[in-house]
JSON list of C-alpha atoms in Angstrom, two decimals:
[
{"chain": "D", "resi": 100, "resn": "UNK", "atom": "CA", "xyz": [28.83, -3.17, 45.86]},
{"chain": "D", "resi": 101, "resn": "UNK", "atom": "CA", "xyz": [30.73, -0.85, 43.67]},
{"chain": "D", "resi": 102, "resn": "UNK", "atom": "CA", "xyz": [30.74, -3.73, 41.12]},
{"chain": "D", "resi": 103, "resn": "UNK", "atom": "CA", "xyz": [27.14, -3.91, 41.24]},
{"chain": "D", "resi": 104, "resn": "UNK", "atom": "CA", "xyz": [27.03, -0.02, 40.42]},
{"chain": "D", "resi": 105, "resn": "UNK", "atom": "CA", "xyz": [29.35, -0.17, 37.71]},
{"chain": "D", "resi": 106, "resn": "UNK", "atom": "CA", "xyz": [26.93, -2.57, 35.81]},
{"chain": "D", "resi": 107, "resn": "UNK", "atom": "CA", "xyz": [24.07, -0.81, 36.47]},
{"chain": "D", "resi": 108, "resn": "UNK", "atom": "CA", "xyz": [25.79, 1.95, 35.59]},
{"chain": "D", "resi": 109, "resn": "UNK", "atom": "CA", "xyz": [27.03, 0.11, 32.12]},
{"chain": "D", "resi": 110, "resn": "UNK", "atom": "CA", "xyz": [23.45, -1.53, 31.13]},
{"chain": "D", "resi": 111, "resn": "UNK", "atom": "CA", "xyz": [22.30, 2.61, 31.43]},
{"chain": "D", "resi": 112, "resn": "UNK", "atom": "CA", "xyz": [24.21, 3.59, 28.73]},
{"chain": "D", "resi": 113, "resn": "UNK", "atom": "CA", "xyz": [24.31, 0.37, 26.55]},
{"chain": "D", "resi": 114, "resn": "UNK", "atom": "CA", "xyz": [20.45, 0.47, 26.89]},
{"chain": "D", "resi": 115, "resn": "UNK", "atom": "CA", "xyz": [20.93, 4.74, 25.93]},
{"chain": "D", "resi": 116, "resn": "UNK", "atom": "CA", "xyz": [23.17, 4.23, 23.30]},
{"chain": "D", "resi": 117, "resn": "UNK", "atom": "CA", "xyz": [21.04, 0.70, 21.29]},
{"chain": "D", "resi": 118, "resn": "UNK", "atom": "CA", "xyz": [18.25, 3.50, 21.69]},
{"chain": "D", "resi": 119, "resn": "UNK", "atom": "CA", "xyz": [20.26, 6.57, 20.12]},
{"chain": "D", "resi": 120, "resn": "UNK", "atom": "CA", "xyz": [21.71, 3.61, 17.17]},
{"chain": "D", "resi": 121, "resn": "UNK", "atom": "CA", "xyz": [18.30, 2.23, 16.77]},
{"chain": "D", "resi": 122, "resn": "UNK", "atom": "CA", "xyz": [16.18, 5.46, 16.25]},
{"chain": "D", "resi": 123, "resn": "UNK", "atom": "CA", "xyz": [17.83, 6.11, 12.36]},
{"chain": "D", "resi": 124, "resn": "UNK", "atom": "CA", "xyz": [17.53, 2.41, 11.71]},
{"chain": "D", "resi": 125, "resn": "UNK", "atom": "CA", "xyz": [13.24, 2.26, 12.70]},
{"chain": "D", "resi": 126, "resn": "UNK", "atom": "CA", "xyz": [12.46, 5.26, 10.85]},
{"chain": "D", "resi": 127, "resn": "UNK", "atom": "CA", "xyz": [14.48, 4.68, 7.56]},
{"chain": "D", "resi": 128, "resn": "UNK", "atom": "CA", "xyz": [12.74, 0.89, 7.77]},
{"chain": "D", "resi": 129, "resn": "UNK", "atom": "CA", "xyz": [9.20, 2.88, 8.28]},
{"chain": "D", "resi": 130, "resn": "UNK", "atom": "CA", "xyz": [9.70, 5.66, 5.71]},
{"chain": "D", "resi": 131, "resn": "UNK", "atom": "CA", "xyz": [11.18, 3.12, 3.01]},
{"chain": "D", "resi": 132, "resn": "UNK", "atom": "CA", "xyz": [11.19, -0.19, 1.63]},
{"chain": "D", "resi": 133, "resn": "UNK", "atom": "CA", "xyz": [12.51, -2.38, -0.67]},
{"chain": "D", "resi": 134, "resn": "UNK", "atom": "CA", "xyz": [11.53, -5.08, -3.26]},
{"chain": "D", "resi": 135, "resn": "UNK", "atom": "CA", "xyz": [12.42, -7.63, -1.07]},
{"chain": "D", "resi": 136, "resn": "UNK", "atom": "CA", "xyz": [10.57, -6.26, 1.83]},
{"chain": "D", "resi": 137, "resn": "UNK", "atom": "CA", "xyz": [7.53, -6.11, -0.75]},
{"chain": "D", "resi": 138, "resn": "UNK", "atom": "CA", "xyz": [8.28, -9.46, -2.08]},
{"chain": "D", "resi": 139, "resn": "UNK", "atom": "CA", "xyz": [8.21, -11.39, 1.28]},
{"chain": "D", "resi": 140, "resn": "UNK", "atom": "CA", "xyz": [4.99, -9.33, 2.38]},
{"chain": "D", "resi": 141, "resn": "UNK", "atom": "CA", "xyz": [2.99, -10.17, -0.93]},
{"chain": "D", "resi": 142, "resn": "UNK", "atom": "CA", "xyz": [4.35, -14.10, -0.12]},
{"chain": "D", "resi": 143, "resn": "UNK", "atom": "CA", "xyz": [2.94, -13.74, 3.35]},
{"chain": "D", "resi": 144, "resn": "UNK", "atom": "CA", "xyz": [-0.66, -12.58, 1.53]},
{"chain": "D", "resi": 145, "resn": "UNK", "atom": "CA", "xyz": [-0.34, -16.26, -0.35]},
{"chain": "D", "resi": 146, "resn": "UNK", "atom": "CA", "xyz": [0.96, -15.49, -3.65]},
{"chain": "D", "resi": 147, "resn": "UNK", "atom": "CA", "xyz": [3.67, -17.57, -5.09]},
{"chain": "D", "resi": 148, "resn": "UNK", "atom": "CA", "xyz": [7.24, -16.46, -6.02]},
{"chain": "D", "resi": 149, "resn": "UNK", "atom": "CA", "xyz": [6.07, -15.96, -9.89]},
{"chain": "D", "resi": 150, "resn": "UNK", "atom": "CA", "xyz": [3.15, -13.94, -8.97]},
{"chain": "D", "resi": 151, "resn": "UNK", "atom": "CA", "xyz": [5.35, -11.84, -6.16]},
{"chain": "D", "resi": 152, "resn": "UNK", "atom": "CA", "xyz": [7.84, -11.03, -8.55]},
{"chain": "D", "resi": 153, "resn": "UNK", "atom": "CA", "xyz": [5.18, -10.33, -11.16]},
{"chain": "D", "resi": 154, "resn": "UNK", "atom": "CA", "xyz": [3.19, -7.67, -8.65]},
{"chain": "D", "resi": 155, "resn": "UNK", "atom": "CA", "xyz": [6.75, -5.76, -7.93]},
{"chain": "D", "resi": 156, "resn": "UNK", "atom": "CA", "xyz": [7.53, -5.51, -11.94]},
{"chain": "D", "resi": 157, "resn": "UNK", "atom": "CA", "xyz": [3.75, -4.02, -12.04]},
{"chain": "D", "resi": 158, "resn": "UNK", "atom": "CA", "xyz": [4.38, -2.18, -9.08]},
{"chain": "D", "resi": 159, "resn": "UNK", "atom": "CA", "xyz": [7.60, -0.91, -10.37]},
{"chain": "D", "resi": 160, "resn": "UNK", "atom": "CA", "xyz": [6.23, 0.13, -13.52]},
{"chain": "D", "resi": 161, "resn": "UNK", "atom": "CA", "xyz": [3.35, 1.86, -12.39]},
{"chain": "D", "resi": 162, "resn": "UNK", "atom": "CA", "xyz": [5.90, 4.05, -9.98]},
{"chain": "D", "resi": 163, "resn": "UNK", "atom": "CA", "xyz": [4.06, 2.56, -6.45]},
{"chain": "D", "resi": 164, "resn": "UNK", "atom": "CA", "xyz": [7.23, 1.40, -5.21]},
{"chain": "D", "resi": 165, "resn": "UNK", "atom": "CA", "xyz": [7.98, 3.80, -2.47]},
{"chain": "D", "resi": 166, "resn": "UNK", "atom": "CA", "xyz": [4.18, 3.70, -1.78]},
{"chain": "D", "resi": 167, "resn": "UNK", "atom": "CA", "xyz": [4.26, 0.00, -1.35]},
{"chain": "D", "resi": 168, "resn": "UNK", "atom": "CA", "xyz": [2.40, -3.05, -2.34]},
{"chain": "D", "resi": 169, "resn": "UNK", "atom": "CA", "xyz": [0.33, -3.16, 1.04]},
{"chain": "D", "resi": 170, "resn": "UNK", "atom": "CA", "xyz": [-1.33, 0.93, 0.24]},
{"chain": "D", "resi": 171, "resn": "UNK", "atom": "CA", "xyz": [-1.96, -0.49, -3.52]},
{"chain": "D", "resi": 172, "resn": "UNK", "atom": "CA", "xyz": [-3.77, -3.68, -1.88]},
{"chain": "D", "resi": 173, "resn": "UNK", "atom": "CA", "xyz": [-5.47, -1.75, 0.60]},
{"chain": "D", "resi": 174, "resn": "UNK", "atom": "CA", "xyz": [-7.35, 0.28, -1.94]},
{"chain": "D", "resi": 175, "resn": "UNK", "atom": "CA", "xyz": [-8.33, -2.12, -3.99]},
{"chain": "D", "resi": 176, "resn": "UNK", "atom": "CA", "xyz": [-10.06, -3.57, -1.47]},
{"chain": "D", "resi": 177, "resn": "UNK", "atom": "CA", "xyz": [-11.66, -0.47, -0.34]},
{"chain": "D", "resi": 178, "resn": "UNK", "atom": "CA", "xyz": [-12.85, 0.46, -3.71]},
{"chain": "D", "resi": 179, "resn": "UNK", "atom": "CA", "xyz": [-14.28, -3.09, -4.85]},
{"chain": "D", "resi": 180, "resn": "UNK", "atom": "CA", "xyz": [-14.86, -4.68, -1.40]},
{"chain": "D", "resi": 181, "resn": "UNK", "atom": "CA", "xyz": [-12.62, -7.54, -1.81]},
{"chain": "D", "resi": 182, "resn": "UNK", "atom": "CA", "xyz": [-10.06, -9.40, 0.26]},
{"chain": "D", "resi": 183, "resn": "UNK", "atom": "CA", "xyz": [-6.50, -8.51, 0.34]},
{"chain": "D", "resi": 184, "resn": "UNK", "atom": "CA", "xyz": [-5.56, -12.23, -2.14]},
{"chain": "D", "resi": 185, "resn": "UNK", "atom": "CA", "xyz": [-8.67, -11.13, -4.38]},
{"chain": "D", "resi": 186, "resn": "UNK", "atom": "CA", "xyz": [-7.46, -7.27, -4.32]},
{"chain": "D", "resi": 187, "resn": "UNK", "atom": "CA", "xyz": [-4.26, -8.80, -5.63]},
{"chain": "D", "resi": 188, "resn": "UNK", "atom": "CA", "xyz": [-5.67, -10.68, -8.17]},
{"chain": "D", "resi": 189, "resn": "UNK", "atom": "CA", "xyz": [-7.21, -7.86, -9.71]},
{"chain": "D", "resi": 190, "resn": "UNK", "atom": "CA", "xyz": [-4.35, -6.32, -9.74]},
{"chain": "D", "resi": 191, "resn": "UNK", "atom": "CA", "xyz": [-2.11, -9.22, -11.73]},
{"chain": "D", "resi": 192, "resn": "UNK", "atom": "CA", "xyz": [-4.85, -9.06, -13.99]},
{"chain": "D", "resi": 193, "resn": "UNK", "atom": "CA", "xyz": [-3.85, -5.43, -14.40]},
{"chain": "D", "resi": 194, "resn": "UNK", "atom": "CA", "xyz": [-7.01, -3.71, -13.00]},
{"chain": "D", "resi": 195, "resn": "UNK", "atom": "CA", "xyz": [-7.39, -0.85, -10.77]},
{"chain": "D", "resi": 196, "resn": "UNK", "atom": "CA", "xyz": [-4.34, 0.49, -10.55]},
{"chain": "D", "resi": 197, "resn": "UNK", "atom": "CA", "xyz": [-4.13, 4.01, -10.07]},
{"chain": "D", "resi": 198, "resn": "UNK", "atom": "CA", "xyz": [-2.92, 6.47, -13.09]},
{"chain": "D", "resi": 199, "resn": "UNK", "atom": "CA", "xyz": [0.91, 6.27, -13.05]},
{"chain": "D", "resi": 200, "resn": "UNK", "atom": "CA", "xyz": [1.83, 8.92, -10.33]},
{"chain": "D", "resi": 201, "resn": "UNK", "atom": "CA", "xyz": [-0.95, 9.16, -8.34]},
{"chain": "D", "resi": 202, "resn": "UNK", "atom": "CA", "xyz": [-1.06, 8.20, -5.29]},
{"chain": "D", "resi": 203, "resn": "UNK", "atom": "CA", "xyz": [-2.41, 4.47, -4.67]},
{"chain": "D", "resi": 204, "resn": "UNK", "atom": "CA", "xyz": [-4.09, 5.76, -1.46]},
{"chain": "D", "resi": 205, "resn": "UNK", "atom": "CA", "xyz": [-4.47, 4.61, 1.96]},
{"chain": "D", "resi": 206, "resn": "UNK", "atom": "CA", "xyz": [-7.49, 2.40, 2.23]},
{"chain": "D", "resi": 207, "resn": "UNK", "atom": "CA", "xyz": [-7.59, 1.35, 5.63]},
{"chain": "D", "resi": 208, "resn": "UNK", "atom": "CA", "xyz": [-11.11, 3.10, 6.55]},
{"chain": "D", "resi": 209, "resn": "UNK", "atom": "CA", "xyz": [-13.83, 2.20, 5.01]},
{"chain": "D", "resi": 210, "resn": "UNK", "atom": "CA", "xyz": [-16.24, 4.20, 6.46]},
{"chain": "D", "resi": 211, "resn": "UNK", "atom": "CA", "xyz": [-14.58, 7.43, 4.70]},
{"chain": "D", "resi": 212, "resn": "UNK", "atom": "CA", "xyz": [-14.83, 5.49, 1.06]}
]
């Protein structure tokens, strides 16, 4: 019995502490991200490695990092009313993106645009 207590009383504070070392690690991976985050996301949309690593020198350039390529995407396809590969497109064709440090914009509702 006081076996059984003891692990219960271990898997507590293993399952307190993952949750105290975890909390830092979700919100810095929320709040930030990185070209290779951006990179395997825009590969996951169906471009190819050429035209991933083409979006994140654009991206880059124009300053969007931190704002990342998903919020630049979503806009597009706010604005012109076209799917997320189509929105990207555009974009490799250097259209519509916003004025170097403005804000790309969340486009997720399109009742509001």
């Amino acid at each position: 019995m006081d076996k059984k207590r003891e692990n219960n009383g271990l898997d507590e504070s293993l399952r307190r502490l993952s949750g105290i070392l975890a909390s830092p690690s979700l919100v810095l991976s929320y709040e930030h991200t990185t070209p290779l985050l951006e990179r395997s996301w825009l590969r996951r949309l169906g471009l190819d490695k050429r035209q991933a690593d083409e979006f994140m020198d654009l991206l880059c350039q124009h300053g969007l990092l931190d704002q990342g390529a998903r919020s630049v995407i979503e806009a597009v396809c706010v604005r012109r009313r076209v799917t997320p590969a189509e929105a990207a497109a555009l974009l490799l064709q250097g259209e519509d993106w916003p004025e170097d440090g403005q804000p790309a914009g969340k486009g997720t509702d399109i009742e509001k645009q």
